[in-house]
Amino acid sequence: MILPAHTPASGSDFAIESIAACARSIRAGALIGMPTETVYGLGADADNAEAVAKVFAAKGRPADHPLIVHVAAFDGGMSGVAHYARQVPPFAQQLMSAFWPGPLTLILPRRPGVGTAAAGGQASIGLRCPSHPAAQAILTALRQPPPGEPVVWGVAAPSANRFGRVSPTTAAHVQSELGDDLLILDGGPCTLGIESTIIDCTRGAPVLLRPGSISSVQIEQACGQKLLSNEELAAHSQQAPKASGTLESHYAPNATVRLMDAKALQTALDLLGKDLTAPLIAVYARSALKTPSKHIVLRTMPDNAAAAAQELFAVLRELDAQAVKLIWVETPPAGQEWDGVRDRLQRASA
Ligand code: TXA
Ligand code: MG
């Protein structure tokens, strides 16, 4: 069931009842579809092992694959961090001050006995303080329990899609992935559209596990340290690259995705000629291309990286809905601001 995040009358005031219903569900050990500024999450009480097990089951996700825990923003997220993290290195502290609330997840050493199931049994925990006001309203409500009930410190929320599929950026996407029995708070289309940047803070220096809307340069400027890649760190030390969702094929639509530069795309289109009659192929490109057949679905990718990220997953879903068999995508430009979009497209095409 989809609940409105705003009261229709004012257009801006929170629908208090919707927020309360979401908080009640989480307290009762149930799941909710929660809007964030990146993608929609499938949320559960991060300290309730049974509730967290339902998240893994609903997603079809392996139980050793850790979930991100979302914390409330008052005191800069620090009380939530103090609950879950055993230790916070100074560079991680600087990153929180710079980017929270916002699209940044930090992997920190976990305090034993908290968030164990959410962390997939790892000694670390991924923490994020989202900026979406509806997510914050839920997290804040959970920190202010009715008399006699315990505080809920954090909401474990992976993206609200079946494992390996495209992440949802609207409430309707969540409903189509996980069904109408799930309580879903409709916070509107996600403004960023790709998942948070993930920085591992457990290895002495910041290590990028997943690129997102916050660029490497922004991270380095905020903490004054060089950002290492997983592979770089493995090359320089005895530490093996960390196995995580960042290493697998992910974000896959039903259609086969292929990345090509503009020239290769035009050549491929020319080779198709006028023969193609069924709408089998979609092209998603920034460059103006000549399509020989009217039956090719042509979508223009924005020139701006943030705008491209915002619509990326929704476009992949739309093209799937048109039953195209192939999606040919123009390779994003080399600039760092495109890292997040390039990463998702490379995984979608893997
Ligand atoms: O933007 C986002 O981060 C979204 C929204 C809902 O907040 N959430 C999200 O969660 O993308 P999920 O579960 O789909 O992605 C979690 C990623 C996985 O790749 C996982 O391996 C990594 O975070 N992760 C979480 N905890 C970790 C840990 N303790 N150590 C290493 N990686 C971790
Ligand atoms: Mg995901």
mmCIF file of C-alpha atoms and ligand atoms in Angstrom:
data_model
loop_
_atom_site.group_PDB
_atom_site.id
_atom_site.type_symbol
_atom_site.label_atom_id
_atom_site.label_comp_id
_atom_site.label_asym_id
_atom_site.label_seq_id
_atom_site.Cartn_x
_atom_site.Cartn_y
_atom_site.Cartn_z
ATOM 1 C CA MET A 1 0.000 0.000 0.000
ATOM 2 C CA ILE A 2 1.359 3.435 -0.942
ATOM 3 C CA LEU A 3 0.979 6.172 1.700
ATOM 4 C CA PRO A 4 1.370 9.889 0.882
ATOM 5 C CA ALA A 5 4.337 11.633 2.549
ATOM 6 C CA HIS A 6 2.598 14.985 2.322
ATOM 7 C CA THR A 7 -0.915 16.076 3.128
ATOM 8 C CA PRO A 8 -2.694 16.877 -0.156
ATOM 9 C CA ALA A 9 -4.143 20.114 1.240
ATOM 10 C CA SER A 10 -0.922 21.944 2.068
ATOM 11 C CA GLY A 11 1.414 20.193 -0.343
ATOM 12 C CA SER A 12 4.269 20.667 2.092
ATOM 13 C CA ASP A 13 3.227 19.606 5.591
ATOM 14 C CA PHE A 14 4.080 16.033 6.456
ATOM 15 C CA ALA A 15 1.276 13.552 6.560
ATOM 16 C CA ILE A 16 1.826 12.896 10.264
ATOM 17 C CA GLU A 17 -0.345 9.772 10.074
ATOM 18 C CA SER A 18 1.795 8.250 7.290
ATOM 19 C CA ILE A 19 5.015 8.846 9.218
ATOM 20 C CA ALA A 20 3.436 7.395 12.379
ATOM 21 C CA ALA A 21 2.194 4.334 10.471
ATOM 22 C CA CYS A 22 5.707 3.696 9.111
ATOM 23 C CA ALA A 23 7.244 4.063 12.582
ATOM 24 C CA ARG A 24 4.613 1.685 14.039
ATOM 25 C CA SER A 25 5.383 -0.909 11.361
ATOM 26 C CA ILE A 26 9.107 -0.780 12.038
ATOM 27 C CA ARG A 27 8.498 -1.072 15.807
ATOM 28 C CA ALA A 28 6.288 -4.092 15.204
ATOM 29 C CA GLY A 29 9.114 -5.801 13.311
ATOM 30 C CA ALA A 30 7.554 -5.286 9.857
ATOM 31 C CA LEU A 31 9.129 -3.806 6.718
ATOM 32 C CA ILE A 32 8.443 -0.496 4.984
ATOM 33 C CA GLY A 33 9.334 1.066 1.641
ATOM 34 C CA MET A 34 11.183 4.246 2.604
ATOM 35 C CA PRO A 35 12.027 7.164 0.315
ATOM 36 C CA THR A 36 15.558 8.574 0.429
ATOM 37 C CA GLU A 37 17.322 11.152 -1.736
ATOM 38 C CA THR A 38 19.251 8.367 -3.536
ATOM 39 C CA VAL A 39 16.879 5.423 -4.100
ATOM 40 C CA TYR A 40 13.981 3.886 -2.162
ATOM 41 C CA GLY A 41 15.006 1.565 0.663
ATOM 42 C CA LEU A 42 13.365 -1.544 2.126
ATOM 43 C CA GLY A 43 13.560 -0.712 5.823
ATOM 44 C CA ALA A 44 13.562 -2.738 9.060
ATOM 45 C CA ASP A 45 14.648 -2.162 12.670
ATOM 46 C CA ALA A 46 18.413 -2.693 12.360
ATOM 47 C CA ASP A 47 18.627 -4.266 15.839
ATOM 48 C CA ASN A 48 15.761 -6.726 15.269
ATOM 49 C CA ALA A 49 17.282 -9.874 13.752
ATOM 50 C CA GLU A 50 13.885 -11.318 12.750
ATOM 51 C CA ALA A 51 12.869 -8.120 10.968
ATOM 52 C CA VAL A 52 16.237 -7.950 9.196
ATOM 53 C CA ALA A 53 15.798 -11.587 8.099
ATOM 54 C CA LYS A 54 12.550 -10.518 6.394
ATOM 55 C CA VAL A 55 14.511 -7.933 4.375
ATOM 56 C CA PHE A 56 16.923 -10.582 3.105
ATOM 57 C CA ALA A 57 14.009 -12.883 2.281
ATOM 58 C CA ALA A 58 11.969 -10.195 0.478
ATOM 59 C CA LYS A 59 14.954 -9.182 -1.628
ATOM 60 C CA GLY A 60 16.209 -12.706 -2.235
ATOM 61 C CA ARG A 61 19.556 -11.435 -0.996
ATOM 62 C CA PRO A 62 22.271 -13.721 0.444
ATOM 63 C CA ALA A 63 22.362 -13.331 4.258
ATOM 64 C CA ASP A 64 26.101 -12.598 4.369
ATOM 65 C CA HIS A 65 25.643 -9.511 2.189
ATOM 66 C CA PRO A 66 25.576 -6.559 4.660
ATOM 67 C CA LEU A 67 22.863 -3.875 4.701
ATOM 68 C CA ILE A 68 23.278 -0.124 5.198
ATOM 69 C CA VAL A 69 21.882 1.199 8.508
ATOM 70 C CA HIS A 70 20.211 4.623 8.409
ATOM 71 C CA VAL A 71 20.392 6.948 11.433
ATOM 72 C CA ALA A 72 18.578 10.137 12.494
ATOM 73 C CA ALA A 73 20.189 13.525 11.850
ATOM 74 C CA PHE A 74 19.944 15.232 15.195
ATOM 75 C CA ASP A 75 23.429 15.946 16.654
ATOM 76 C CA GLY A 76 24.798 15.361 13.145
ATOM 77 C CA GLY A 77 23.920 11.668 13.343
ATOM 78 C CA MET A 78 26.447 11.192 16.145
ATOM 79 C CA SER A 79 24.214 9.442 18.688
ATOM 80 C CA GLY A 80 23.270 6.849 16.072
ATOM 81 C CA VAL A 81 26.934 6.445 15.204
ATOM 82 C CA ALA A 82 27.810 6.042 18.891
ATOM 83 C CA HIS A 83 25.214 3.256 19.171
ATOM 84 C CA TYR A 84 26.552 1.222 16.237
ATOM 85 C CA ALA A 85 30.226 2.125 15.819
ATOM 86 C CA ARG A 86 33.038 1.077 18.134
ATOM 87 C CA GLN A 87 35.373 3.746 16.871
ATOM 88 C CA VAL A 88 35.309 6.669 14.425
ATOM 89 C CA PRO A 89 38.614 7.707 12.822
ATOM 90 C CA PRO A 90 39.120 11.502 12.497
ATOM 91 C CA PHE A 91 38.829 11.400 8.694
ATOM 92 C CA ALA A 92 35.436 9.663 8.991
ATOM 93 C CA GLN A 93 34.330 12.322 11.457
ATOM 94 C CA GLN A 94 35.273 15.006 8.914
ATOM 95 C CA LEU A 95 33.308 13.234 6.186
ATOM 96 C CA MET A 96 30.200 13.079 8.383
ATOM 97 C CA SER A 97 30.489 16.785 9.207
ATOM 98 C CA ALA A 98 30.864 17.616 5.529
ATOM 99 C CA PHE A 99 28.214 15.381 3.957
ATOM 100 C CA TRP A 100 25.634 14.277 6.530
ATOM 101 C CA PRO A 101 22.739 14.282 6.204
ATOM 102 C CA GLY A 102 23.332 13.187 2.625
ATOM 103 C CA PRO A 103 24.255 10.461 0.130
ATOM 104 C CA LEU A 104 27.341 9.105 1.920
ATOM 105 C CA THR A 105 27.691 5.707 3.634
ATOM 106 C CA LEU A 106 30.622 5.080 5.957
ATOM 107 C CA ILE A 107 31.811 1.581 6.878
ATOM 108 C CA LEU A 108 32.961 1.698 10.510
ATOM 109 C CA PRO A 109 34.095 -0.870 13.078
ATOM 110 C CA ARG A 110 30.918 -2.287 14.653
ATOM 111 C CA ARG A 111 30.220 -2.418 18.374
ATOM 112 C CA PRO A 112 29.741 -6.071 19.259
ATOM 113 C CA GLY A 113 26.112 -7.053 19.834
ATOM 114 C CA VAL A 114 24.466 -4.276 17.807
ATOM 115 C CA GLY A 115 23.127 -4.484 14.239
ATOM 116 C CA THR A 116 24.608 -7.978 13.923
ATOM 117 C CA ALA A 117 22.125 -9.379 11.400
ATOM 118 C CA ALA A 118 22.083 -6.134 9.391
ATOM 119 C CA ALA A 119 25.878 -6.263 9.160
ATOM 120 C CA GLY A 120 25.649 -9.777 7.760
ATOM 121 C CA GLY A 121 27.835 -10.951 10.647
ATOM 122 C CA GLN A 122 30.765 -8.687 9.615
ATOM 123 C CA ALA A 123 32.823 -6.888 12.289
ATOM 124 C CA SER A 124 31.961 -3.594 10.552
ATOM 125 C CA ILE A 125 28.739 -1.693 9.906
ATOM 126 C CA GLY A 126 27.661 0.635 7.084
ATOM 127 C CA LEU A 127 26.049 3.841 8.413
ATOM 128 C CA ARG A 128 24.236 6.547 6.491
ATOM 129 C CA CYS A 129 22.256 9.610 7.570
ATOM 130 C CA PRO A 130 19.875 10.316 4.661
ATOM 131 C CA SER A 131 18.766 13.875 3.841
ATOM 132 C CA HIS A 132 15.268 13.043 2.556
ATOM 133 C CA PRO A 133 12.899 14.805 4.998
ATOM 134 C CA ALA A 134 10.434 11.889 5.040
ATOM 135 C CA ALA A 135 13.213 9.409 5.886
ATOM 136 C CA GLN A 136 14.393 11.740 8.629
ATOM 137 C CA ALA A 137 10.842 12.088 9.968
ATOM 138 C CA ILE A 138 10.598 8.289 10.309
ATOM 139 C CA LEU A 139 14.060 7.955 11.872
ATOM 140 C CA THR A 140 13.302 10.766 14.326
ATOM 141 C CA ALA A 141 9.948 9.226 15.297
ATOM 142 C CA LEU A 142 11.736 5.925 15.990
ATOM 143 C CA ARG A 143 14.160 7.676 18.310
ATOM 144 C CA GLN A 144 11.222 9.095 20.318
ATOM 145 C CA PRO A 145 9.314 5.980 21.376
ATOM 146 C CA PRO A 146 5.936 5.872 23.101
ATOM 147 C CA PRO A 147 6.266 5.402 26.890
ATOM 148 C CA GLY A 148 7.593 1.977 27.826
ATOM 149 C CA GLU A 149 8.847 1.094 24.347
ATOM 150 C CA PRO A 150 12.532 0.886 23.424
ATOM 151 C CA VAL A 151 14.329 3.341 21.145
ATOM 152 C CA VAL A 152 14.879 2.154 17.578
ATOM 153 C CA TRP A 153 18.382 3.405 16.774
ATOM 154 C CA GLY A 154 18.567 2.747 13.086
ATOM 155 C CA VAL A 155 16.756 1.404 10.035
ATOM 156 C CA ALA A 156 18.557 -1.189 7.948
ATOM 157 C CA ALA A 157 17.566 -0.450 4.376
ATOM 158 C CA PRO A 158 19.013 -1.866 1.205
ATOM 159 C CA SER A 159 17.569 -0.633 -2.070
ATOM 160 C CA ALA A 160 13.954 -1.847 -2.307
ATOM 161 C CA ASN A 161 14.422 -4.123 -5.311
ATOM 162 C CA ARG A 162 14.860 -7.849 -5.810
ATOM 163 C CA PHE A 163 18.539 -8.813 -5.515
ATOM 164 C CA GLY A 164 20.608 -7.842 -8.557
ATOM 165 C CA ARG A 165 17.835 -5.786 -10.191
ATOM 166 C CA VAL A 166 17.549 -2.072 -10.938
ATOM 167 C CA SER A 167 17.069 0.084 -7.817
ATOM 168 C CA PRO A 168 13.682 1.833 -7.417
ATOM 169 C CA THR A 169 13.469 5.630 -7.602
ATOM 170 C CA THR A 170 9.687 6.005 -7.171
ATOM 171 C CA ALA A 171 7.102 4.488 -4.820
ATOM 172 C CA ALA A 172 5.467 2.794 -7.820
ATOM 173 C CA HIS A 173 8.767 1.077 -8.686
ATOM 174 C CA VAL A 174 8.903 -0.353 -5.139
ATOM 175 C CA GLN A 175 5.332 -1.589 -5.417
ATOM 176 C CA SER A 176 6.057 -3.313 -8.728
ATOM 177 C CA GLU A 177 9.195 -4.970 -7.260
ATOM 178 C CA LEU A 178 7.850 -6.099 -3.900
ATOM 179 C CA GLY A 179 4.054 -6.100 -4.095
ATOM 180 C CA ASP A 180 1.135 -4.223 -2.605
ATOM 181 C CA ASP A 181 1.272 -5.810 0.870
ATOM 182 C CA LEU A 182 4.306 -3.688 1.702
ATOM 183 C CA LEU A 183 3.662 -0.310 3.344
ATOM 184 C CA ILE A 184 5.415 2.219 1.082
ATOM 185 C CA LEU A 185 5.814 5.894 1.930
ATOM 186 C CA ASP A 186 5.607 7.983 -1.253
ATOM 187 C CA GLY A 187 8.272 10.680 -0.926
ATOM 188 C CA GLY A 188 8.194 11.536 -4.649
ATOM 189 C CA PRO A 189 10.843 10.647 -7.246
ATOM 190 C CA CYS A 190 14.341 10.436 -5.709
ATOM 191 C CA THR A 191 16.304 13.606 -6.441
ATOM 192 C CA LEU A 192 19.732 11.928 -6.877
ATOM 193 C CA GLY A 193 18.694 8.596 -8.425
ATOM 194 C CA ILE A 194 21.800 6.461 -7.758
ATOM 195 C CA GLU A 195 22.855 4.877 -4.461
ATOM 196 C CA SER A 196 25.101 6.584 -1.913
ATOM 197 C CA THR A 197 28.863 6.835 -2.214
ATOM 198 C CA ILE A 198 30.346 4.163 0.112
ATOM 199 C CA ILE A 199 33.657 4.811 1.906
ATOM 200 C CA ASP A 200 35.324 2.076 3.959
ATOM 201 C CA CYS A 201 36.755 3.745 7.086
ATOM 202 C CA THR A 202 38.061 0.570 8.744
ATOM 203 C CA ARG A 203 41.428 0.315 7.014
ATOM 204 C CA GLY A 204 43.363 3.372 8.208
ATOM 205 C CA ALA A 205 42.675 5.440 5.095
ATOM 206 C CA PRO A 206 39.456 6.162 3.202
ATOM 207 C CA VAL A 207 38.732 3.499 0.575
ATOM 208 C CA LEU A 208 36.080 3.942 -2.110
ATOM 209 C CA LEU A 209 33.800 0.897 -2.283
ATOM 210 C CA ARG A 210 31.027 2.382 -4.448
ATOM 211 C CA PRO A 211 31.007 5.702 -6.368
ATOM 212 C CA GLY A 212 27.883 7.861 -6.053
ATOM 213 C CA SER A 213 26.828 11.496 -6.328
ATOM 214 C CA ILE A 214 29.618 12.742 -4.043
ATOM 215 C CA SER A 215 32.817 12.690 -6.116
ATOM 216 C CA SER A 216 36.280 11.477 -5.089
ATOM 217 C CA VAL A 217 37.619 15.044 -5.186
ATOM 218 C CA GLN A 218 34.884 16.216 -2.819
ATOM 219 C CA ILE A 219 35.753 13.370 -0.436
ATOM 220 C CA GLU A 220 39.472 14.158 -0.548
ATOM 221 C CA GLN A 221 38.870 17.876 -0.028
ATOM 222 C CA ALA A 222 36.608 17.251 2.952
ATOM 223 C CA CYS A 223 38.977 14.918 4.810
ATOM 224 C CA GLY A 224 42.373 16.044 3.514
ATOM 225 C CA GLN A 225 43.401 12.491 2.641
ATOM 226 C CA LYS A 226 43.844 10.647 -0.618
ATOM 227 C CA LEU A 227 40.948 8.346 -1.406
ATOM 228 C CA LEU A 228 42.150 4.856 -2.285
ATOM 229 C CA SER A 229 40.341 2.388 -4.474
ATOM 230 C CA ASN A 230 39.696 -1.138 -3.241
ATOM 231 C CA GLU A 231 42.124 -2.494 -5.844
ATOM 232 C CA GLU A 232 44.855 0.068 -5.044
ATOM 233 C CA LEU A 233 44.738 -0.850 -1.382
ATOM 234 C CA ALA A 234 44.997 -4.555 -2.173
ATOM 235 C CA ALA A 235 48.021 -3.891 -4.397
ATOM 236 C CA HIS A 236 49.814 -1.854 -1.700
ATOM 237 C CA SER A 237 49.147 -4.113 1.251
ATOM 238 C CA GLN A 238 48.393 -7.670 2.198
ATOM 239 C CA GLN A 239 44.690 -6.880 2.492
ATOM 240 C CA ALA A 240 42.529 -8.573 -0.073
ATOM 241 C CA PRO A 241 39.905 -6.431 -1.810
ATOM 242 C CA LYS A 242 36.748 -6.463 0.243
ATOM 243 C CA ALA A 243 34.036 -8.668 -1.162
ATOM 244 C CA SER A 244 30.845 -6.674 -1.399
ATOM 245 C CA GLY A 245 27.964 -5.869 -3.692
ATOM 246 C CA THR A 246 30.377 -3.540 -5.397
ATOM 247 C CA LEU A 247 32.064 -6.504 -7.072
ATOM 248 C CA GLU A 248 29.140 -8.269 -8.680
ATOM 249 C CA SER A 249 26.983 -7.771 -11.717
ATOM 250 C CA HIS A 250 24.135 -5.609 -10.482
ATOM 251 C CA TYR A 251 21.478 -3.120 -11.532
ATOM 252 C CA ALA A 252 20.446 -5.347 -14.413
ATOM 253 C CA PRO A 253 17.287 -4.676 -16.410
ATOM 254 C CA ASN A 254 15.693 -7.546 -18.343
ATOM 255 C CA ALA A 255 17.081 -6.255 -21.631
ATOM 256 C CA THR A 256 20.756 -6.729 -22.443
ATOM 257 C CA VAL A 257 22.679 -3.476 -21.947
ATOM 258 C CA ARG A 258 25.669 -2.628 -24.140
ATOM 259 C CA LEU A 259 27.918 0.403 -23.723
ATOM 260 C CA MET A 260 29.397 1.971 -26.864
ATOM 261 C CA ASP A 261 30.938 5.307 -27.799
ATOM 262 C CA ALA A 262 28.970 7.555 -30.174
ATOM 263 C CA LYS A 263 30.904 6.438 -33.247
ATOM 264 C CA ALA A 264 30.398 2.721 -32.581
ATOM 265 C CA LEU A 265 26.736 3.388 -31.879
ATOM 266 C CA GLN A 266 26.236 5.189 -35.195
ATOM 267 C CA THR A 267 28.055 2.393 -37.034
ATOM 268 C CA ALA A 268 25.865 -0.223 -35.365
ATOM 269 C CA LEU A 269 22.726 1.737 -36.263
ATOM 270 C CA ASP A 270 23.861 2.119 -39.875
ATOM 271 C CA LEU A 271 24.462 -1.639 -40.088
ATOM 272 C CA LEU A 272 20.905 -2.319 -38.964
ATOM 273 C CA GLY A 273 19.673 -0.379 -41.963
ATOM 274 C CA LYS A 274 15.961 0.015 -42.579
ATOM 275 C CA ASP A 275 15.196 -3.664 -42.152
ATOM 276 C CA LEU A 276 14.337 -3.661 -38.503
ATOM 277 C CA THR A 277 10.571 -3.590 -38.077
ATOM 278 C CA ALA A 278 9.909 -4.689 -34.490
ATOM 279 C CA PRO A 279 10.736 -2.326 -31.608
ATOM 280 C CA LEU A 280 13.528 -4.503 -30.313
ATOM 281 C CA ILE A 281 16.358 -2.077 -29.673
ATOM 282 C CA ALA A 282 16.544 1.047 -27.523
ATOM 283 C CA VAL A 283 19.288 3.637 -27.789
ATOM 284 C CA TYR A 284 20.086 5.921 -24.841
ATOM 285 C CA ALA A 285 22.665 8.491 -25.914
ATOM 286 C CA ARG A 286 23.843 12.064 -25.381
ATOM 287 C CA SER A 287 25.000 12.466 -28.980
ATOM 288 C CA ALA A 288 22.588 13.168 -31.832
ATOM 289 C CA LEU A 289 22.428 9.947 -33.858
ATOM 290 C CA LYS A 290 20.799 9.105 -37.175
ATOM 291 C CA THR A 291 18.463 6.147 -36.759
ATOM 292 C CA PRO A 292 17.606 4.309 -39.978
ATOM 293 C CA SER A 293 14.500 2.666 -38.544
ATOM 294 C CA LYS A 294 11.487 4.246 -36.866
ATOM 295 C CA HIS A 295 11.282 1.155 -34.712
ATOM 296 C CA ILE A 296 14.346 1.992 -32.680
ATOM 297 C CA VAL A 297 13.363 3.573 -29.362
ATOM 298 C CA LEU A 298 15.599 6.610 -29.020
ATOM 299 C CA ARG A 299 16.061 8.285 -25.622
ATOM 300 C CA THR A 300 18.302 11.276 -25.081
ATOM 301 C CA MET A 301 20.629 11.066 -22.092
ATOM 302 C CA PRO A 302 21.116 14.425 -20.350
ATOM 303 C CA ASP A 303 24.523 16.110 -20.818
ATOM 304 C CA ASN A 304 24.605 16.834 -17.116
ATOM 305 C CA ALA A 305 25.820 13.988 -14.881
ATOM 306 C CA ALA A 306 23.429 14.753 -12.001
ATOM 307 C CA ALA A 307 20.426 14.859 -14.349
ATOM 308 C CA ALA A 308 21.538 11.605 -15.992
ATOM 309 C CA ALA A 309 21.889 9.915 -12.583
ATOM 310 C CA GLN A 310 18.469 11.135 -11.471
ATOM 311 C CA GLU A 311 16.665 9.466 -14.385
ATOM 312 C CA LEU A 312 18.968 6.494 -15.099
ATOM 313 C CA PHE A 313 17.152 3.668 -13.268
ATOM 314 C CA ALA A 314 13.708 4.972 -14.244
ATOM 315 C CA VAL A 315 14.757 5.029 -17.909
ATOM 316 C CA LEU A 316 16.074 1.440 -17.727
ATOM 317 C CA ARG A 317 12.737 0.388 -16.221
ATOM 318 C CA GLU A 318 10.730 2.244 -18.883
ATOM 319 C CA LEU A 319 12.715 0.639 -21.677
ATOM 320 C CA ASP A 320 12.200 -2.786 -20.092
ATOM 321 C CA ALA A 321 8.472 -2.060 -19.972
ATOM 322 C CA GLN A 322 8.543 -1.459 -23.735
ATOM 323 C CA ALA A 323 9.945 -5.003 -24.056
ATOM 324 C CA VAL A 324 13.105 -4.016 -25.925
ATOM 325 C CA LYS A 325 15.625 -6.847 -26.129
ATOM 326 C CA LEU A 326 18.724 -4.642 -26.326
ATOM 327 C CA ILE A 327 19.583 -1.295 -24.772
ATOM 328 C CA TRP A 328 22.535 0.403 -26.444
ATOM 329 C CA VAL A 329 23.911 3.131 -24.210
ATOM 330 C CA GLU A 330 26.474 5.774 -25.129
ATOM 331 C CA THR A 331 29.484 5.478 -22.792
ATOM 332 C CA PRO A 332 29.427 8.393 -20.318
ATOM 333 C CA PRO A 333 32.209 11.010 -20.599
ATOM 334 C CA ALA A 334 35.486 10.601 -18.692
ATOM 335 C CA GLY A 335 34.868 13.290 -16.018
ATOM 336 C CA GLN A 336 34.783 12.293 -12.348
ATOM 337 C CA GLU A 337 31.251 13.632 -11.939
ATOM 338 C CA TRP A 338 30.156 10.746 -14.193
ATOM 339 C CA ASP A 339 31.783 8.023 -12.030
ATOM 340 C CA GLY A 340 28.518 6.984 -10.366
ATOM 341 C CA VAL A 341 26.542 6.744 -13.613
ATOM 342 C CA ARG A 342 29.415 4.988 -15.414
ATOM 343 C CA ASP A 343 29.718 2.447 -12.573
ATOM 344 C CA ARG A 344 25.983 1.588 -12.666
ATOM 345 C CA LEU A 345 25.985 1.267 -16.453
ATOM 346 C CA GLN A 346 29.080 -0.934 -16.443
ATOM 347 C CA ARG A 347 27.409 -3.230 -13.916
ATOM 348 C CA ALA A 348 24.139 -3.233 -15.858
ATOM 349 C CA SER A 349 26.088 -4.327 -18.933
ATOM 350 C CA ALA A 350 28.277 -6.909 -17.131
HETATM 351 O O1 TXA B 1 21.793 5.001 -1.283
HETATM 352 C C1 TXA B 1 21.877 3.970 -0.643
HETATM 353 O O2 TXA B 1 22.899 3.644 -0.041
HETATM 354 C C2 TXA B 1 20.634 3.061 -0.576
HETATM 355 C C3 TXA B 1 19.523 3.824 0.156
HETATM 356 C C4 TXA B 1 18.310 2.975 0.399
HETATM 357 O O3 TXA B 1 20.035 4.372 1.333
HETATM 358 N N1 TXA B 1 20.938 1.810 0.046
HETATM 359 C C5 TXA B 1 21.675 0.856 -0.567
HETATM 360 O O4 TXA B 1 21.800 -0.294 0.153
HETATM 361 O O5 TXA B 1 22.185 0.999 -1.648
HETATM 362 P P1 TXA B 1 22.253 -1.683 -0.475
HETATM 363 O O6 TXA B 1 22.018 -2.671 0.605
HETATM 364 O O7 TXA B 1 21.564 -1.959 -1.766
HETATM 365 O O8 TXA B 1 23.778 -1.541 -0.690
HETATM 366 C C6 TXA B 1 24.608 -1.901 0.362
HETATM 367 C C7 TXA B 1 26.006 -1.903 -0.071
HETATM 368 C C8 TXA B 1 26.403 -3.295 -0.483
HETATM 369 O O9 TXA B 1 27.213 -3.251 -1.626
HETATM 370 C C9 TXA B 1 27.173 -3.782 0.721
HETATM 371 O O10 TXA B 1 28.129 -4.713 0.370
HETATM 372 C C10 TXA B 1 27.774 -2.499 1.279
HETATM 373 O O11 TXA B 1 26.790 -1.521 1.045
HETATM 374 N N2 TXA B 1 27.957 -2.612 2.726
HETATM 375 C C11 TXA B 1 27.045 -2.450 3.714
HETATM 376 N N3 TXA B 1 27.580 -2.719 4.925
HETATM 377 C C12 TXA B 1 28.866 -3.061 4.700
HETATM 378 C C13 TXA B 1 29.944 -3.474 5.518
HETATM 379 N N4 TXA B 1 29.808 -3.609 6.824
HETATM 380 N N5 TXA B 1 31.119 -3.744 4.920
HETATM 381 C C14 TXA B 1 31.262 -3.645 3.577
HETATM 382 N N6 TXA B 1 30.293 -3.256 2.749
HETATM 383 C C15 TXA B 1 29.114 -2.986 3.288
HETATM 384 MG MG MG B 2 21.049 -2.382 -3.958
#
